[in-house]
Amino acid sequence: MRKIFLEYREFKEIFCISLRQNNLEIFDEKKIETFYRFTERLMEVNAVTNLTAIRNIPDVISKHLVDSLLAAKYLPEGARVLDLGCGPGFPSIPLAISRPDLKIVALDSTAKKIAFVQECIDLLNLASLTAIAGRAEDRNLSAKLGTFDVVVSRAVAKMSILSELCLPYVRVGGFLLALKAAKAEDELTEAKKAIRILGGGKTLLHQTQLIIQDGSSESRCLIEVPKANCTPSTYPRAYAVILKKPL
Ligand code: SAH
């Protein structure tokens, strides 16, 4: 018989406590069920192929689901969003479940992670989410440059590199939202020049705390970089060049 990872009732209780602790809205039953099925599938697949190092269910709920949802309040209604380096779907899948108004593209260079995201799209009927396997620097994605209202990205690269990967995809008037742990200021100082060259404007820092199940908390910083000007067409450069000659 198939092992149940957690009874739905238990999942719902832990998830709702975590949402409340973090001042997030409690979802309707249908959405909570979808979060349950997503988490169940993540745990099942993670048992045979490594998608995330976080395996304890309460931690998956706070550090993956709720952490991803911290970005939701910054996303305008109906926005076209790119999740660059989505891994197994963070933040894109929690955002797609909670905000069906968003049109989200999830991009990752690892085929196995994108295969998992695609499986979740089919399993959970996430019609507003599209998964693409590829690297942000790939020229075959150039038709998408400058087309997104918001590019979100969590745990992909330090700010100077992340800016070169992400800002070219943001339309002028939109913004990059980088989901970071603490100590974002140093990274940001280092990235100032890159941001300017890439067309970024005056950056906003949204500092917050992620409350964990056991009552402890971790610092989070959401860096919002508005796209003030077009990015020169030479960016993003090949990854080896980005690393060798950082802006
Ligand atoms: N955002 C997810 C995954 C973070 S791990 C989370 O927060 O859990 C970083 C991911 O970025 C990896 O899955 C890696 O494959 C992807 N990645 C790194 N560089 C990339 C690039 N240039 N283009 C696309 N994906 C990239």
mmCIF file of C-alpha atoms and ligand atoms in Angstrom:
data_model
loop_
_atom_site.group_PDB
_atom_site.id
_atom_site.type_symbol
_atom_site.label_atom_id
_atom_site.label_comp_id
_atom_site.label_asym_id
_atom_site.label_seq_id
_atom_site.Cartn_x
_atom_site.Cartn_y
_atom_site.Cartn_z
ATOM 1 C CA MET A 1 0.000 0.000 0.000
ATOM 2 C CA ARG A 2 1.160 3.548 -0.753
ATOM 3 C CA LYS A 3 2.587 5.334 2.272
ATOM 4 C CA ILE A 4 0.711 8.514 3.139
ATOM 5 C CA PHE A 5 3.286 11.222 3.877
ATOM 6 C CA LEU A 6 0.973 13.038 6.267
ATOM 7 C CA GLU A 7 -2.786 12.968 6.838
ATOM 8 C CA TYR A 8 -4.476 15.880 5.074
ATOM 9 C CA ARG A 9 -5.929 17.080 8.387
ATOM 10 C CA GLU A 10 -2.459 17.310 9.956
ATOM 11 C CA PHE A 11 -0.974 19.045 6.925
ATOM 12 C CA LYS A 12 -3.769 21.590 6.912
ATOM 13 C CA GLU A 13 -3.284 22.356 10.593
ATOM 14 C CA ILE A 14 0.477 22.909 10.285
ATOM 15 C CA PHE A 15 0.110 24.912 7.050
ATOM 16 C CA CYS A 16 -2.580 27.197 8.465
ATOM 17 C CA ILE A 17 -0.577 27.828 11.657
ATOM 18 C CA SER A 18 2.430 28.760 9.546
ATOM 19 C CA LEU A 19 0.376 31.071 7.314
ATOM 20 C CA ARG A 20 -1.101 32.768 10.376
ATOM 21 C CA GLN A 21 2.316 33.123 12.073
ATOM 22 C CA ASN A 22 3.523 34.917 8.959
ATOM 23 C CA ASN A 23 0.454 37.153 8.596
ATOM 24 C CA LEU A 24 -0.577 35.526 5.329
ATOM 25 C CA GLU A 25 -4.162 34.887 4.265
ATOM 26 C CA ILE A 26 -5.662 31.459 4.928
ATOM 27 C CA PHE A 27 -6.627 29.827 1.636
ATOM 28 C CA ASP A 28 -9.890 28.119 0.762
ATOM 29 C CA GLU A 29 -10.121 24.332 1.118
ATOM 30 C CA LYS A 30 -9.494 23.673 -2.569
ATOM 31 C CA LYS A 31 -6.204 25.573 -2.550
ATOM 32 C CA ILE A 32 -5.051 23.940 0.688
ATOM 33 C CA GLU A 33 -5.775 20.540 -0.897
ATOM 34 C CA THR A 34 -3.677 21.541 -3.903
ATOM 35 C CA PHE A 35 -0.785 22.564 -1.627
ATOM 36 C CA TYR A 36 -1.177 19.167 0.090
ATOM 37 C CA ARG A 37 -0.987 17.220 -3.180
ATOM 38 C CA PHE A 38 2.000 19.267 -4.319
ATOM 39 C CA THR A 39 3.882 18.642 -1.062
ATOM 40 C CA GLU A 40 3.000 14.949 -1.156
ATOM 41 C CA ARG A 41 4.348 14.615 -4.711
ATOM 42 C CA LEU A 42 7.483 16.614 -3.824
ATOM 43 C CA MET A 43 8.210 14.244 -0.942
ATOM 44 C CA GLU A 44 7.514 11.147 -3.061
ATOM 45 C CA VAL A 45 9.816 12.224 -5.875
ATOM 46 C CA ASN A 46 12.415 13.554 -3.443
ATOM 47 C CA ALA A 47 12.704 10.086 -1.926
ATOM 48 C CA VAL A 48 14.116 8.749 -5.211
ATOM 49 C CA THR A 49 15.729 11.789 -6.814
ATOM 50 C CA ASN A 50 17.187 14.757 -4.962
ATOM 51 C CA LEU A 51 15.032 17.867 -5.442
ATOM 52 C CA THR A 52 15.443 19.515 -2.034
ATOM 53 C CA ALA A 53 17.622 18.998 1.025
ATOM 54 C CA ILE A 54 14.708 19.962 3.271
ATOM 55 C CA ARG A 55 12.857 16.765 4.161
ATOM 56 C CA ASN A 56 11.118 17.481 7.452
ATOM 57 C CA ILE A 57 7.475 18.305 6.617
ATOM 58 C CA PRO A 58 6.992 21.302 8.946
ATOM 59 C CA ASP A 59 10.207 22.770 7.497
ATOM 60 C CA VAL A 60 9.057 22.122 3.923
ATOM 61 C CA ILE A 61 5.874 23.986 4.802
ATOM 62 C CA SER A 62 7.573 27.035 6.310
ATOM 63 C CA LYS A 63 10.868 27.182 4.403
ATOM 64 C CA HIS A 64 9.502 26.308 0.969
ATOM 65 C CA LEU A 65 5.741 26.970 0.788
ATOM 66 C CA VAL A 66 5.355 29.923 3.140
ATOM 67 C CA ASP A 67 8.746 31.410 2.244
ATOM 68 C CA SER A 68 7.705 31.428 -1.432
ATOM 69 C CA LEU A 69 4.390 33.040 -0.526
ATOM 70 C CA LEU A 70 6.178 36.004 1.118
ATOM 71 C CA ALA A 71 6.680 37.299 -2.430
ATOM 72 C CA ALA A 72 2.956 37.279 -3.307
ATOM 73 C CA LYS A 73 2.024 40.675 -1.899
ATOM 74 C CA TYR A 74 4.545 42.431 -4.158
ATOM 75 C CA LEU A 75 3.108 40.980 -7.373
ATOM 76 C CA PRO A 76 0.536 43.141 -9.185
ATOM 77 C CA GLU A 77 -2.787 41.584 -10.231
ATOM 78 C CA GLY A 78 -2.459 39.710 -13.525
ATOM 79 C CA ALA A 79 1.308 40.195 -13.756
ATOM 80 C CA ARG A 80 3.438 38.214 -16.207
ATOM 81 C CA VAL A 81 6.072 36.660 -13.961
ATOM 82 C CA LEU A 82 9.285 34.763 -14.717
ATOM 83 C CA ASP A 83 10.694 32.527 -11.958
ATOM 84 C CA LEU A 84 14.337 32.298 -12.977
ATOM 85 C CA GLY A 85 16.104 29.212 -11.568
ATOM 86 C CA CYS A 86 12.890 27.758 -10.148
ATOM 87 C CA GLY A 87 14.394 24.403 -9.091
ATOM 88 C CA PRO A 88 11.489 22.132 -8.124
ATOM 89 C CA GLY A 89 9.121 25.138 -8.298
ATOM 90 C CA PHE A 90 10.016 27.748 -5.686
ATOM 91 C CA PRO A 91 8.541 30.260 -5.585
ATOM 92 C CA SER A 92 6.576 29.569 -8.800
ATOM 93 C CA ILE A 93 4.384 26.644 -7.730
ATOM 94 C CA PRO A 94 3.158 28.123 -4.411
ATOM 95 C CA LEU A 95 2.539 31.415 -6.256
ATOM 96 C CA ALA A 96 0.649 29.671 -9.081
ATOM 97 C CA ILE A 97 -1.568 27.784 -6.594
ATOM 98 C CA SER A 98 -2.343 30.855 -4.507
ATOM 99 C CA ARG A 99 -2.571 33.439 -7.311
ATOM 100 C CA PRO A 100 -4.189 32.017 -10.475
ATOM 101 C CA ASP A 101 -4.363 35.593 -11.821
ATOM 102 C CA LEU A 102 -0.576 35.555 -12.426
ATOM 103 C CA LYS A 103 0.845 34.245 -15.703
ATOM 104 C CA ILE A 104 4.025 32.515 -14.595
ATOM 105 C CA VAL A 105 6.908 31.014 -16.563
ATOM 106 C CA ALA A 106 9.200 28.751 -14.518
ATOM 107 C CA LEU A 107 12.705 28.443 -15.996
ATOM 108 C CA ASP A 108 15.497 26.139 -14.862
ATOM 109 C CA SER A 109 18.616 24.731 -16.470
ATOM 110 C CA THR A 110 18.204 21.303 -14.841
ATOM 111 C CA ALA A 111 15.935 19.084 -16.943
ATOM 112 C CA LYS A 112 14.954 16.806 -14.059
ATOM 113 C CA LYS A 113 13.704 19.759 -11.987
ATOM 114 C CA ILE A 114 11.678 21.128 -14.904
ATOM 115 C CA ALA A 115 10.258 17.625 -15.511
ATOM 116 C CA PHE A 116 9.016 17.692 -11.918
ATOM 117 C CA VAL A 117 7.487 21.171 -12.337
ATOM 118 C CA GLN A 118 5.765 20.013 -15.549
ATOM 119 C CA GLU A 119 4.422 16.948 -13.763
ATOM 120 C CA CYS A 120 2.966 19.214 -11.051
ATOM 121 C CA ILE A 121 1.398 21.506 -13.668
ATOM 122 C CA ASP A 122 -0.409 18.491 -15.150
ATOM 123 C CA LEU A 123 -1.259 16.874 -11.815
ATOM 124 C CA LEU A 124 -2.589 20.049 -10.187
ATOM 125 C CA ASN A 125 -4.061 21.678 -13.323
ATOM 126 C CA LEU A 126 -1.948 24.797 -12.942
ATOM 127 C CA ALA A 127 -3.087 26.316 -16.226
ATOM 128 C CA SER A 128 -1.364 29.667 -15.625
ATOM 129 C CA LEU A 129 2.095 28.140 -15.129
ATOM 130 C CA THR A 130 4.474 27.157 -17.964
ATOM 131 C CA ALA A 131 7.741 25.271 -17.413
ATOM 132 C CA ILE A 132 10.781 25.775 -19.643
ATOM 133 C CA ALA A 133 14.099 23.904 -19.464
ATOM 134 C CA GLY A 134 16.982 26.192 -20.379
ATOM 135 C CA ARG A 135 19.597 28.622 -19.189
ATOM 136 C CA ALA A 136 18.789 32.306 -18.783
ATOM 137 C CA GLU A 137 21.750 33.167 -21.042
ATOM 138 C CA ASP A 138 20.516 30.925 -23.887
ATOM 139 C CA ARG A 139 20.024 32.953 -27.042
ATOM 140 C CA ASN A 140 17.019 30.821 -27.991
ATOM 141 C CA LEU A 141 15.125 32.525 -25.159
ATOM 142 C CA SER A 142 15.853 35.990 -26.569
ATOM 143 C CA ALA A 143 12.238 36.495 -27.741
ATOM 144 C CA LYS A 144 11.299 36.623 -24.053
ATOM 145 C CA LEU A 145 13.779 39.387 -23.170
ATOM 146 C CA GLY A 146 12.072 42.518 -21.897
ATOM 147 C CA THR A 147 8.627 40.868 -21.749
ATOM 148 C CA PHE A 148 7.971 40.179 -18.046
ATOM 149 C CA ASP A 149 6.326 42.525 -15.554
ATOM 150 C CA VAL A 150 8.259 40.852 -12.753
ATOM 151 C CA VAL A 151 11.169 38.413 -12.592
ATOM 152 C CA VAL A 152 11.359 36.563 -9.258
ATOM 153 C CA SER A 153 14.327 34.454 -8.244
ATOM 154 C CA ARG A 154 15.183 32.586 -5.041
ATOM 155 C CA ALA A 155 18.562 31.167 -4.069
ATOM 156 C CA VAL A 156 20.111 31.248 -7.560
ATOM 157 C CA ALA A 157 23.157 33.565 -7.479
ATOM 158 C CA LYS A 158 24.620 36.597 -5.742
ATOM 159 C CA MET A 159 23.027 39.891 -6.709
ATOM 160 C CA SER A 160 25.625 41.053 -9.289
ATOM 161 C CA ILE A 161 25.282 37.820 -11.300
ATOM 162 C CA LEU A 162 21.553 37.504 -10.663
ATOM 163 C CA SER A 163 20.993 41.009 -12.031
ATOM 164 C CA GLU A 164 22.626 40.086 -15.329
ATOM 165 C CA LEU A 165 20.550 36.899 -15.605
ATOM 166 C CA CYS A 166 17.238 38.487 -14.601
ATOM 167 C CA LEU A 167 17.073 42.207 -15.452
ATOM 168 C CA PRO A 168 17.253 41.672 -19.242
ATOM 169 C CA TYR A 169 13.938 39.752 -19.007
ATOM 170 C CA VAL A 170 12.078 42.550 -17.184
ATOM 171 C CA ARG A 171 10.112 45.061 -19.257
ATOM 172 C CA VAL A 172 10.855 48.745 -18.659
ATOM 173 C CA GLY A 173 8.492 49.752 -15.837
ATOM 174 C CA GLY A 174 8.555 46.275 -14.299
ATOM 175 C CA PHE A 175 10.919 44.981 -11.622
ATOM 176 C CA LEU A 176 13.185 42.199 -10.432
ATOM 177 C CA LEU A 177 12.259 40.712 -7.049
ATOM 178 C CA ALA A 178 15.181 38.749 -5.575
ATOM 179 C CA LEU A 179 14.257 36.571 -2.590
ATOM 180 C CA LYS A 180 17.243 36.572 -0.284
ATOM 181 C CA ALA A 181 18.182 35.499 3.216
ATOM 182 C CA ALA A 182 19.898 38.052 5.459
ATOM 183 C CA LYS A 183 23.005 40.109 4.594
ATOM 184 C CA ALA A 184 21.598 41.388 1.322
ATOM 185 C CA GLU A 185 23.117 44.858 1.767
ATOM 186 C CA ASP A 186 26.705 43.782 1.026
ATOM 187 C CA GLU A 187 25.642 41.904 -2.096
ATOM 188 C CA LEU A 188 23.658 44.880 -3.208
ATOM 189 C CA THR A 189 26.515 47.333 -2.774
ATOM 190 C CA GLU A 190 28.688 45.048 -4.883
ATOM 191 C CA ALA A 191 25.950 44.855 -7.548
ATOM 192 C CA LYS A 192 25.261 48.616 -7.860
ATOM 193 C CA LYS A 193 27.308 49.099 -11.021
ATOM 194 C CA ALA A 194 25.874 45.982 -12.697
ATOM 195 C CA ILE A 195 22.329 47.109 -11.929
ATOM 196 C CA ARG A 196 22.956 50.518 -13.484
ATOM 197 C CA ILE A 197 24.538 49.069 -16.650
ATOM 198 C CA LEU A 198 21.632 46.623 -17.044
ATOM 199 C CA GLY A 199 18.988 49.362 -16.841
ATOM 200 C CA GLY A 200 18.038 48.970 -13.181
ATOM 201 C CA GLY A 201 16.817 51.939 -11.153
ATOM 202 C CA LYS A 202 16.696 52.794 -7.454
ATOM 203 C CA THR A 203 16.538 49.601 -5.428
ATOM 204 C CA LEU A 204 14.131 48.936 -2.553
ATOM 205 C CA LEU A 205 14.894 46.530 0.308
ATOM 206 C CA HIS A 206 11.967 44.761 1.971
ATOM 207 C CA GLN A 207 13.262 43.258 5.213
ATOM 208 C CA THR A 208 11.118 40.664 6.927
ATOM 209 C CA GLN A 209 11.212 37.640 9.208
ATOM 210 C CA LEU A 210 10.117 34.146 8.255
ATOM 211 C CA ILE A 211 8.537 32.584 11.344
ATOM 212 C CA ILE A 212 9.336 28.860 11.555
ATOM 213 C CA GLN A 213 7.004 26.253 13.107
ATOM 214 C CA ASP A 214 8.971 25.988 16.347
ATOM 215 C CA GLY A 215 8.538 29.737 16.908
ATOM 216 C CA SER A 216 12.074 30.668 15.845
ATOM 217 C CA SER A 217 12.581 33.058 12.966
ATOM 218 C CA GLU A 218 14.952 33.648 10.077
ATOM 219 C CA SER A 219 15.703 36.958 8.359
ATOM 220 C CA ARG A 220 14.546 37.404 4.812
ATOM 221 C CA CYS A 221 15.173 40.256 2.428
ATOM 222 C CA LEU A 222 13.264 40.836 -0.787
ATOM 223 C CA ILE A 223 15.267 43.086 -3.100
ATOM 224 C CA GLU A 224 13.148 45.016 -5.587
ATOM 225 C CA VAL A 225 15.058 46.437 -8.549
ATOM 226 C CA PRO A 226 12.885 48.538 -10.880
ATOM 227 C CA LYS A 227 13.695 48.396 -14.572
ATOM 228 C CA ALA A 228 14.217 52.026 -15.479
ATOM 229 C CA ASN A 229 15.871 51.660 -18.913
ATOM 230 C CA CYS A 230 16.279 49.033 -21.635
ATOM 231 C CA THR A 231 19.094 46.534 -21.135
ATOM 232 C CA PRO A 232 21.814 46.743 -23.834
ATOM 233 C CA SER A 233 21.354 43.772 -26.175
ATOM 234 C CA THR A 234 24.755 42.281 -25.283
ATOM 235 C CA TYR A 235 23.270 41.030 -21.966
ATOM 236 C CA PRO A 236 23.032 38.446 -20.571
ATOM 237 C CA ARG A 237 26.477 37.277 -21.703
ATOM 238 C CA ALA A 238 27.565 33.613 -21.728
ATOM 239 C CA TYR A 239 27.756 32.263 -18.172
ATOM 240 C CA ALA A 240 31.525 31.708 -18.300
ATOM 241 C CA VAL A 241 31.968 35.381 -19.279
ATOM 242 C CA ILE A 242 29.621 36.574 -16.517
ATOM 243 C CA LEU A 243 31.764 34.714 -13.983
ATOM 244 C CA LYS A 244 35.099 35.721 -15.482
ATOM 245 C CA LYS A 245 34.297 39.378 -16.088
ATOM 246 C CA PRO A 246 31.591 40.379 -13.611
ATOM 247 C CA LEU A 247 30.022 43.768 -14.261
HETATM 248 N N1 SAH B 1 14.567 28.675 -6.718
HETATM 249 C C1 SAH B 1 14.680 27.321 -6.195
HETATM 250 C C2 SAH B 1 15.964 26.609 -6.619
HETATM 251 C C3 SAH B 1 17.236 27.248 -6.124
HETATM 252 S S1 SAH B 1 18.685 26.309 -6.570
HETATM 253 C C4 SAH B 1 14.544 27.351 -4.691
HETATM 254 O O1 SAH B 1 14.560 28.436 -4.121
HETATM 255 O O2 SAH B 1 14.414 26.286 -4.081
HETATM 256 C C5 SAH B 1 19.232 27.244 -7.994
HETATM 257 C C6 SAH B 1 18.583 26.767 -9.274
HETATM 258 O O3 SAH B 1 18.929 27.688 -10.294
HETATM 259 C C7 SAH B 1 19.070 25.395 -9.720
HETATM 260 O O4 SAH B 1 17.952 24.548 -9.891
HETATM 261 C C8 SAH B 1 19.792 25.669 -11.031
HETATM 262 O O5 SAH B 1 19.584 24.639 -11.971
HETATM 263 C C9 SAH B 1 19.161 26.982 -11.492
HETATM 264 N N2 SAH B 1 20.030 27.849 -12.305
HETATM 265 C C10 SAH B 1 21.268 28.309 -11.985
HETATM 266 N N3 SAH B 1 21.755 29.106 -12.973
HETATM 267 C C11 SAH B 1 20.798 29.153 -13.930
HETATM 268 C C12 SAH B 1 20.711 29.812 -15.187
HETATM 269 N N4 SAH B 1 21.715 30.559 -15.637
HETATM 270 N N5 SAH B 1 19.582 29.668 -15.919
HETATM 271 C C13 SAH B 1 18.565 28.891 -15.460
HETATM 272 N N6 SAH B 1 18.600 28.244 -14.277
HETATM 273 C C14 SAH B 1 19.698 28.361 -13.512
#
